Amino acid sequence: MSQGLKKTMEMTAKAEKKRAQILDGARAVFLVEGFDGASMGAIAHAAGVSKGTLYTYFKGKDELFTSLVAAYQNRSLEETFRSLNKASDPRENLETLARNYLARVHEPENLALLRVVVGASAKFPSLGRAFYETGMHPPVERLAQYLKDNAPPGAASAWDAELAAVQFFAFLRASVGIPMLIAHEPLPSPQRFSAIVAQAVGTLLRDLGEEPVGAEA
């Protein structure tokens, strides 16, 4: 490896480390103060950097917050789909997916970030758009592709895979995430949690034609 390339790699690693340090500081401030209440000065202080350094990496608070959201959502996406194709049985794959997704949905950090987005999106629509594009739409795209790839012959023309994926995730969010987000409800019991997963997966499999109507979950 040439000295020039080695130096470039070291500088890149250093920049990534500094960026992560800033995002950690920003997370702490945004989750306590909200978007409106957070200031670049407070974020710089929490991150242990100067405001000059902060602006070297991020042009403003909007870019910093959307970068924070994207980093969190990208990590959550990979954790959610990490086991999707490990089993040969579609039910097992989808049940694992549902449980992984719900594990992300009820994470305190996810709920806190969502509350910040909801509180700010009326005044700053770009924040809501960023949350949707990095956190809500990618899972739908991935699941829709899985459904298309695993649909029985002829099923693809009979139903909309993307709409089926939307309904699957919406059911899971409405059953667990929304009550916790809005009403601060506790996490459902293990029995209720399992029933929610079984209902979501059973409905999707029936739509897919993989399970007869009235089959046991």
PDB file of N, CA and C in Angstrom, residues 101-180:
ATOM      1  N   TYR A 101     -38.987  -6.748  13.124  1.00  0.00           N
ATOM      2  CA  TYR A 101     -39.543  -5.417  12.879  1.00  0.00           C
ATOM      3  C   TYR A 101     -40.118  -4.824  14.161  1.00  0.00           C
ATOM      4  N   LEU A 102     -40.890  -5.616  14.895  1.00  0.00           N
ATOM      5  CA  LEU A 102     -41.490  -5.129  16.138  1.00  0.00           C
ATOM      6  C   LEU A 102     -40.425  -4.807  17.184  1.00  0.00           C
ATOM      7  N   ALA A 103     -39.326  -5.555  17.161  1.00  0.00           N
ATOM      8  CA  ALA A 103     -38.233  -5.250  18.087  1.00  0.00           C
ATOM      9  C   ALA A 103     -37.677  -3.854  17.832  1.00  0.00           C
ATOM     10  N   ARG A 104     -37.624  -3.467  16.566  1.00  0.00           N
ATOM     11  CA  ARG A 104     -37.167  -2.113  16.224  1.00  0.00           C
ATOM     12  C   ARG A 104     -38.246  -1.083  16.548  1.00  0.00           C
ATOM     13  N   VAL A 105     -39.502  -1.411  16.264  1.00  0.00           N
ATOM     14  CA  VAL A 105     -40.606  -0.463  16.457  1.00  0.00           C
ATOM     15  C   VAL A 105     -40.707  -0.014  17.907  1.00  0.00           C
ATOM     16  N   HIS A 106     -40.564  -0.946  18.842  1.00  0.00           N
ATOM     17  CA  HIS A 106     -40.774  -0.558  20.244  1.00  0.00           C
ATOM     18  C   HIS A 106     -39.497  -0.143  20.967  1.00  0.00           C
ATOM     19  N   GLU A 107     -38.380  -0.041  20.233  1.00  0.00           N
ATOM     20  CA  GLU A 107     -37.170   0.487  20.852  1.00  0.00           C
ATOM     21  C   GLU A 107     -37.421   1.915  21.344  1.00  0.00           C
ATOM     22  N   PRO A 108     -37.012   2.240  22.562  1.00  0.00           N
ATOM     23  CA  PRO A 108     -37.209   3.602  23.085  1.00  0.00           C
ATOM     24  C   PRO A 108     -36.648   4.685  22.166  1.00  0.00           C
ATOM     25  N   GLU A 109     -35.485   4.418  21.551  1.00  0.00           N
ATOM     26  CA  GLU A 109     -34.898   5.430  20.667  1.00  0.00           C
ATOM     27  C   GLU A 109     -35.754   5.656  19.431  1.00  0.00           C
ATOM     28  N   ASN A 110     -36.321   4.582  18.882  1.00  0.00           N
ATOM     29  CA  ASN A 110     -37.179   4.739  17.720  1.00  0.00           C
ATOM     30  C   ASN A 110     -38.420   5.552  18.074  1.00  0.00           C
ATOM     31  N   LEU A 111     -39.038   5.235  19.210  1.00  0.00           N
ATOM     32  CA  LEU A 111     -40.227   5.973  19.634  1.00  0.00           C
ATOM     33  C   LEU A 111     -39.891   7.437  19.896  1.00  0.00           C
ATOM     34  N   ALA A 112     -38.749   7.680  20.522  1.00  0.00           N
ATOM     35  CA  ALA A 112     -38.352   9.058  20.813  1.00  0.00           C
ATOM     36  C   ALA A 112     -38.082   9.844  19.533  1.00  0.00           C
ATOM     37  N   LEU A 113     -37.385   9.220  18.580  1.00  0.00           N
ATOM     38  CA  LEU A 113     -37.128   9.888  17.303  1.00  0.00           C
ATOM     39  C   LEU A 113     -38.427  10.187  16.566  1.00  0.00           C
ATOM     40  N   LEU A 114     -39.342   9.229  16.602  1.00  0.00           N
ATOM     41  CA  LEU A 114     -40.616   9.428  15.916  1.00  0.00           C
ATOM     42  C   LEU A 114     -41.405  10.573  16.547  1.00  0.00           C
ATOM     43  N   ARG A 115     -41.340  10.678  17.873  1.00  0.00           N
ATOM     44  CA  ARG A 115     -42.031  11.798  18.533  1.00  0.00           C
ATOM     45  C   ARG A 115     -41.429  13.135  18.108  1.00  0.00           C
ATOM     46  N   VAL A 116     -40.116  13.173  17.947  1.00  0.00           N
ATOM     47  CA  VAL A 116     -39.462  14.402  17.477  1.00  0.00           C
ATOM     48  C   VAL A 116     -39.924  14.731  16.060  1.00  0.00           C
ATOM     49  N   VAL A 117     -39.972  13.730  15.201  1.00  0.00           N
ATOM     50  CA  VAL A 117     -40.393  13.935  13.814  1.00  0.00           C
ATOM     51  C   VAL A 117     -41.836  14.411  13.748  1.00  0.00           C
ATOM     52  N   VAL A 118     -42.717  13.739  14.481  1.00  0.00           N
ATOM     53  CA  VAL A 118     -44.139  14.116  14.475  1.00  0.00           C
ATOM     54  C   VAL A 118     -44.309  15.541  14.975  1.00  0.00           C
ATOM     55  N   GLY A 119     -43.555  15.901  16.015  1.00  0.00           N
ATOM     56  CA  GLY A 119     -43.674  17.239  16.570  1.00  0.00           C
ATOM     57  C   GLY A 119     -43.168  18.331  15.645  1.00  0.00           C
ATOM     58  N   ALA A 120     -42.226  17.993  14.776  1.00  0.00           N
ATOM     59  CA  ALA A 120     -41.603  19.016  13.928  1.00  0.00           C
ATOM     60  C   ALA A 120     -42.065  19.008  12.486  1.00  0.00           C
ATOM     61  N   SER A 121     -42.688  17.919  12.029  1.00  0.00           N
ATOM     62  CA  SER A 121     -42.934  17.761  10.592  1.00  0.00           C
ATOM     63  C   SER A 121     -43.958  18.736  10.026  1.00  0.00           C
ATOM     64  N   ALA A 122     -44.886  19.234  10.846  1.00  0.00           N
ATOM     65  CA  ALA A 122     -45.841  20.219  10.329  1.00  0.00           C
ATOM     66  C   ALA A 122     -45.123  21.505   9.924  1.00  0.00           C
ATOM     67  N   LYS A 123     -44.146  21.892  10.717  1.00  0.00           N
ATOM     68  CA  LYS A 123     -43.378  23.106  10.439  1.00  0.00           C
ATOM     69  C   LYS A 123     -42.223  22.841   9.485  1.00  0.00           C
ATOM     70  N   PHE A 124     -41.687  21.604   9.552  1.00  0.00           N
ATOM     71  CA  PHE A 124     -40.538  21.228   8.723  1.00  0.00           C
ATOM     72  C   PHE A 124     -40.869  19.924   7.983  1.00  0.00           C
ATOM     73  N   PRO A 125     -41.638  20.010   6.908  1.00  0.00           N
ATOM     74  CA  PRO A 125     -42.069  18.794   6.186  1.00  0.00           C
ATOM     75  C   PRO A 125     -40.915  17.922   5.713  1.00  0.00           C
ATOM     76  N   SER A 126     -39.754  18.506   5.476  1.00  0.00           N
ATOM     77  CA  SER A 126     -38.615  17.719   4.985  1.00  0.00           C
ATOM     78  C   SER A 126     -38.184  16.669   6.005  1.00  0.00           C
ATOM     79  N   LEU A 127     -38.411  16.948   7.281  1.00  0.00           N
ATOM     80  CA  LEU A 127     -38.031  15.972   8.311  1.00  0.00           C
ATOM     81  C   LEU A 127     -38.926  14.744   8.241  1.00  0.00           C
ATOM     82  N   GLY A 128     -40.222  14.978   8.067  1.00  0.00           N
ATOM     83  CA  GLY A 128     -41.151  13.868   7.918  1.00  0.00           C
ATOM     84  C   GLY A 128     -40.861  13.064   6.664  1.00  0.00           C
ATOM     85  N   ARG A 129     -40.531  13.753   5.591  1.00  0.00           N
ATOM     86  CA  ARG A 129     -40.202  13.077   4.334  1.00  0.00           C
ATOM     87  C   ARG A 129     -38.955  12.222   4.501  1.00  0.00           C
ATOM     88  N   ALA A 130     -37.947  12.744   5.194  1.00  0.00           N
ATOM     89  CA  ALA A 130     -36.713  11.985   5.412  1.00  0.00           C
ATOM     90  C   ALA A 130     -36.990  10.743   6.246  1.00  0.00           C
ATOM     91  N   PHE A 131     -37.820  10.869   7.264  1.00  0.00           N
ATOM     92  CA  PHE A 131     -38.148   9.716   8.111  1.00  0.00           C
ATOM     93  C   PHE A 131     -38.881   8.657   7.298  1.00  0.00           C
ATOM     94  N   TYR A 132     -39.797   9.100   6.452  1.00  0.00           N
ATOM     95  CA  TYR A 132     -40.551   8.155   5.616  1.00  0.00           C
ATOM     96  C   TYR A 132     -39.641   7.452   4.616  1.00  0.00           C
ATOM     97  N   GLU A 133     -38.792   8.222   3.946  1.00  0.00           N
ATOM     98  CA  GLU A 133     -37.959   7.662   2.879  1.00  0.00           C
ATOM     99  C   GLU A 133     -36.874   6.736   3.403  1.00  0.00           C
ATOM    100  N   THR A 134     -36.386   6.978   4.611  1.00  0.00           N
ATOM    101  CA  THR A 134     -35.305   6.141   5.139  1.00  0.00           C
ATOM    102  C   THR A 134     -35.804   5.059   6.079  1.00  0.00           C
ATOM    103  N   GLY A 135     -37.005   5.249   6.663  1.00  0.00           N
ATOM    104  CA  GLY A 135     -37.465   4.320   7.668  1.00  0.00           C
ATOM    105  C   GLY A 135     -38.709   3.528   7.354  1.00  0.00           C
ATOM    106  N   MET A 136     -39.624   4.090   6.586  1.00  0.00           N
ATOM    107  CA  MET A 136     -40.903   3.427   6.363  1.00  0.00           C
ATOM    108  C   MET A 136     -41.020   2.799   4.979  1.00  0.00           C
ATOM    109  N   HIS A 137     -40.444   3.425   3.974  1.00  0.00           N
ATOM    110  CA  HIS A 137     -40.584   2.893   2.621  1.00  0.00           C
ATOM    111  C   HIS A 137     -39.617   1.749   2.310  1.00  0.00           C
ATOM    112  N   PRO A 138     -38.337   1.802   2.726  1.00  0.00           N
ATOM    113  CA  PRO A 138     -37.426   0.701   2.397  1.00  0.00           C
ATOM    114  C   PRO A 138     -37.892  -0.678   2.862  1.00  0.00           C
ATOM    115  N   PRO A 139     -38.455  -0.837   4.073  1.00  0.00           N
ATOM    116  CA  PRO A 139     -38.952  -2.173   4.446  1.00  0.00           C
ATOM    117  C   PRO A 139     -40.055  -2.662   3.517  1.00  0.00           C
ATOM    118  N   VAL A 140     -40.909  -1.757   3.081  1.00  0.00           N
ATOM    119  CA  VAL A 140     -41.986  -2.127   2.155  1.00  0.00           C
ATOM    120  C   VAL A 140     -41.391  -2.631   0.842  1.00  0.00           C
ATOM    121  N   GLU A 141     -40.391  -1.929   0.322  1.00  0.00           N
ATOM    122  CA  GLU A 141     -39.762  -2.342  -0.933  1.00  0.00           C
ATOM    123  C   GLU A 141     -39.124  -3.728  -0.805  1.00  0.00           C
ATOM    124  N   ARG A 142     -38.429  -3.955   0.296  1.00  0.00           N
ATOM    125  CA  ARG A 142     -37.743  -5.248   0.464  1.00  0.00           C
ATOM    126  C   ARG A 142     -38.738  -6.394   0.617  1.00  0.00           C
ATOM    127  N   LEU A 143     -39.771  -6.169   1.428  1.00  0.00           N
ATOM    128  CA  LEU A 143     -40.753  -7.239   1.613  1.00  0.00           C
ATOM    129  C   LEU A 143     -41.520  -7.482   0.318  1.00  0.00           C
ATOM    130  N   ALA A 144     -41.874  -6.435  -0.397  1.00  0.00           N
ATOM    131  CA  ALA A 144     -42.592  -6.599  -1.670  1.00  0.00           C
ATOM    132  C   ALA A 144     -41.773  -7.442  -2.645  1.00  0.00           C
ATOM    133  N   GLN A 145     -40.476  -7.214  -2.687  1.00  0.00           N
ATOM    134  CA  GLN A 145     -39.627  -8.009  -3.579  1.00  0.00           C
ATOM    135  C   GLN A 145     -39.583  -9.461  -3.146  1.00  0.00           C
ATOM    136  N   TYR A 146     -39.498  -9.688  -1.830  1.00  0.00           N
ATOM    137  CA  TYR A 146     -39.516 -11.062  -1.319  1.00  0.00           C
ATOM    138  C   TYR A 146     -40.820 -11.754  -1.705  1.00  0.00           C
ATOM    139  N   LEU A 147     -41.935 -11.053  -1.576  1.00  0.00           N
ATOM    140  CA  LEU A 147     -43.232 -11.637  -1.911  1.00  0.00           C
ATOM    141  C   LEU A 147     -43.322 -11.957  -3.403  1.00  0.00           C
ATOM    142  N   LYS A 148     -42.818 -11.076  -4.227  1.00  0.00           N
ATOM    143  CA  LYS A 148     -42.824 -11.333  -5.670  1.00  0.00           C
ATOM    144  C   LYS A 148     -41.969 -12.549  -6.005  1.00  0.00           C
ATOM    145  N   ASP A 149     -40.823 -12.645  -5.352  1.00  0.00           N
ATOM    146  CA  ASP A 149     -39.905 -13.750  -5.629  1.00  0.00           C
ATOM    147  C   ASP A 149     -40.439 -15.091  -5.143  1.00  0.00           C
ATOM    148  N   ASN A 150     -41.346 -15.056  -4.152  1.00  0.00           N
ATOM    149  CA  ASN A 150     -41.826 -16.294  -3.539  1.00  0.00           C
ATOM    150  C   ASN A 150     -43.319 -16.537  -3.748  1.00  0.00           C
ATOM    151  N   ALA A 151     -43.954 -15.752  -4.607  1.00  0.00           N
ATOM    152  CA  ALA A 151     -45.378 -15.925  -4.858  1.00  0.00           C
ATOM    153  C   ALA A 151     -45.641 -17.195  -5.664  1.00  0.00           C
ATOM    154  N   PRO A 152     -46.756 -17.877  -5.385  1.00  0.00           N
ATOM    155  CA  PRO A 152     -47.122 -19.049  -6.193  1.00  0.00           C
ATOM    156  C   PRO A 152     -47.330 -18.638  -7.648  1.00  0.00           C
ATOM    157  N   PRO A 153     -47.201 -19.560  -8.583  1.00  0.00           N
ATOM    158  CA  PRO A 153     -47.409 -19.231 -10.000  1.00  0.00           C
ATOM    159  C   PRO A 153     -48.760 -18.567 -10.228  1.00  0.00           C
ATOM    160  N   GLY A 154     -48.722 -17.439 -10.922  1.00  0.00           N
ATOM    161  CA  GLY A 154     -49.954 -16.734 -11.250  1.00  0.00           C
ATOM    162  C   GLY A 154     -50.427 -15.768 -10.197  1.00  0.00           C
ATOM    163  N   ALA A 155     -49.850 -15.820  -8.992  1.00  0.00           N
ATOM    164  CA  ALA A 155     -50.331 -14.954  -7.916  1.00  0.00           C
ATOM    165  C   ALA A 155     -49.942 -13.500  -8.135  1.00  0.00           C
ATOM    166  N   ALA A 156     -48.793 -13.275  -8.762  1.00  0.00           N
ATOM    167  CA  ALA A 156     -48.294 -11.909  -8.916  1.00  0.00           C
ATOM    168  C   ALA A 156     -49.262 -11.013  -9.672  1.00  0.00           C
ATOM    169  N   SER A 157     -50.044 -11.586 -10.584  1.00  0.00           N
ATOM    170  CA  SER A 157     -50.977 -10.775 -11.362  1.00  0.00           C
ATOM    171  C   SER A 157     -52.294 -10.563 -10.642  1.00  0.00           C
ATOM    172  N   ALA A 158     -52.504 -11.280  -9.527  1.00  0.00           N
ATOM    173  CA  ALA A 158     -53.786 -11.218  -8.836  1.00  0.00           C
ATOM    174  C   ALA A 158     -53.795 -10.236  -7.675  1.00  0.00           C
ATOM    175  N   TRP A 159     -52.629  -9.798  -7.223  1.00  0.00           N
ATOM    176  CA  TRP A 159     -52.596  -8.894  -6.085  1.00  0.00           C
ATOM    177  C   TRP A 159     -51.360  -8.011  -6.167  1.00  0.00           C
ATOM    178  N   ASP A 160     -51.321  -6.967  -5.352  1.00  0.00           N
ATOM    179  CA  ASP A 160     -50.254  -5.970  -5.372  1.00  0.00           C
ATOM    180  C   ASP A 160     -49.297  -6.270  -4.218  1.00  0.00           C
ATOM    181  N   ALA A 161     -48.086  -6.707  -4.541  1.00  0.00           N
ATOM    182  CA  ALA A 161     -47.122  -7.089  -3.508  1.00  0.00           C
ATOM    183  C   ALA A 161     -46.749  -5.907  -2.623  1.00  0.00           C
ATOM    184  N   GLU A 162     -46.606  -4.734  -3.210  1.00  0.00           N
ATOM    185  CA  GLU A 162     -46.230  -3.570  -2.412  1.00  0.00           C
ATOM    186  C   GLU A 162     -47.346  -3.191  -1.444  1.00  0.00           C
ATOM    187  N   LEU A 163     -48.594  -3.245  -1.910  1.00  0.00           N
ATOM    188  CA  LEU A 163     -49.716  -2.932  -1.031  1.00  0.00           C
ATOM    189  C   LEU A 163     -49.821  -3.965   0.090  1.00  0.00           C
ATOM    190  N   ALA A 164     -49.566  -5.224  -0.230  1.00  0.00           N
ATOM    191  CA  ALA A 164     -49.583  -6.269   0.796  1.00  0.00           C
ATOM    192  C   ALA A 164     -48.512  -5.999   1.850  1.00  0.00           C
ATOM    193  N   ALA A 165     -47.330  -5.541   1.415  1.00  0.00           N
ATOM    194  CA  ALA A 165     -46.257  -5.224   2.356  1.00  0.00           C
ATOM    195  C   ALA A 165     -46.622  -4.023   3.223  1.00  0.00           C
ATOM    196  N   VAL A 166     -47.245  -3.023   2.615  1.00  0.00           N
ATOM    197  CA  VAL A 166     -47.709  -1.857   3.373  1.00  0.00           C
ATOM    198  C   VAL A 166     -48.674  -2.293   4.470  1.00  0.00           C
ATOM    199  N   GLN A 167     -49.638  -3.133   4.118  1.00  0.00           N
ATOM    200  CA  GLN A 167     -50.634  -3.589   5.087  1.00  0.00           C
ATOM    201  C   GLN A 167     -49.991  -4.410   6.204  1.00  0.00           C
ATOM    202  N   PHE A 168     -49.014  -5.236   5.868  1.00  0.00           N
ATOM    203  CA  PHE A 168     -48.318  -6.069   6.852  1.00  0.00           C
ATOM    204  C   PHE A 168     -47.642  -5.195   7.910  1.00  0.00           C
ATOM    205  N   PHE A 169     -46.844  -4.231   7.463  1.00  0.00           N
ATOM    206  CA  PHE A 169     -46.128  -3.386   8.411  1.00  0.00           C
ATOM    207  C   PHE A 169     -47.068  -2.429   9.141  1.00  0.00           C
ATOM    208  N   ALA A 170     -48.104  -1.955   8.447  1.00  0.00           N
ATOM    209  CA  ALA A 170     -49.065  -1.055   9.091  1.00  0.00           C
ATOM    210  C   ALA A 170     -49.795  -1.767  10.230  1.00  0.00           C
ATOM    211  N   PHE A 171     -50.156  -3.042  10.006  1.00  0.00           N
ATOM    212  CA  PHE A 171     -50.823  -3.818  11.055  1.00  0.00           C
ATOM    213  C   PHE A 171     -49.912  -3.958  12.271  1.00  0.00           C
ATOM    214  N   LEU A 172     -48.640  -4.256  12.051  1.00  0.00           N
ATOM    215  CA  LEU A 172     -47.699  -4.412  13.154  1.00  0.00           C
ATOM    216  C   LEU A 172     -47.511  -3.098  13.908  1.00  0.00           C
ATOM    217  N   ARG A 173     -47.356  -1.996  13.174  1.00  0.00           N
ATOM    218  CA  ARG A 173     -47.186  -0.692  13.842  1.00  0.00           C
ATOM    219  C   ARG A 173     -48.435  -0.317  14.631  1.00  0.00           C
ATOM    220  N   ALA A 174     -49.607  -0.532  14.030  1.00  0.00           N
ATOM    221  CA  ALA A 174     -50.858  -0.153  14.688  1.00  0.00           C
ATOM    222  C   ALA A 174     -51.117  -0.992  15.934  1.00  0.00           C
ATOM    223  N   SER A 175     -50.629  -2.224  15.932  1.00  0.00           N
ATOM    224  CA  SER A 175     -50.880  -3.133  17.050  1.00  0.00           C
ATOM    225  C   SER A 175     -49.917  -2.931  18.212  1.00  0.00           C
ATOM    226  N   VAL A 176     -48.706  -2.435  17.919  1.00  0.00           N
ATOM    227  CA  VAL A 176     -47.694  -2.295  18.965  1.00  0.00           C
ATOM    228  C   VAL A 176     -47.142  -0.867  19.036  1.00  0.00           C
ATOM    229  N   GLY A 177     -46.642  -0.361  17.914  1.00  0.00           N
ATOM    230  CA  GLY A 177     -45.959   0.929  17.921  1.00  0.00           C
ATOM    231  C   GLY A 177     -46.846   2.115  18.256  1.00  0.00           C
ATOM    232  N   ILE A 178     -48.009   2.202  17.612  1.00  0.00           N
ATOM    233  CA  ILE A 178     -48.875   3.371  17.811  1.00  0.00           C
ATOM    234  C   ILE A 178     -49.378   3.483  19.245  1.00  0.00           C
ATOM    235  N   PRO A 179     -49.873   2.392  19.864  1.00  0.00           N
ATOM    236  CA  PRO A 179     -50.288   2.508  21.276  1.00  0.00           C
ATOM    237  C   PRO A 179     -49.141   2.953  22.196  1.00  0.00           C
ATOM    238  N   MET A 180     -47.933   2.476  21.929  1.00  0.00           N
ATOM    239  CA  MET A 180     -46.798   2.877  22.752  1.00  0.00           C
ATOM    240  C   MET A 180     -46.397   4.323  22.477  1.00  0.00           C
TER     241      MET A 180
END
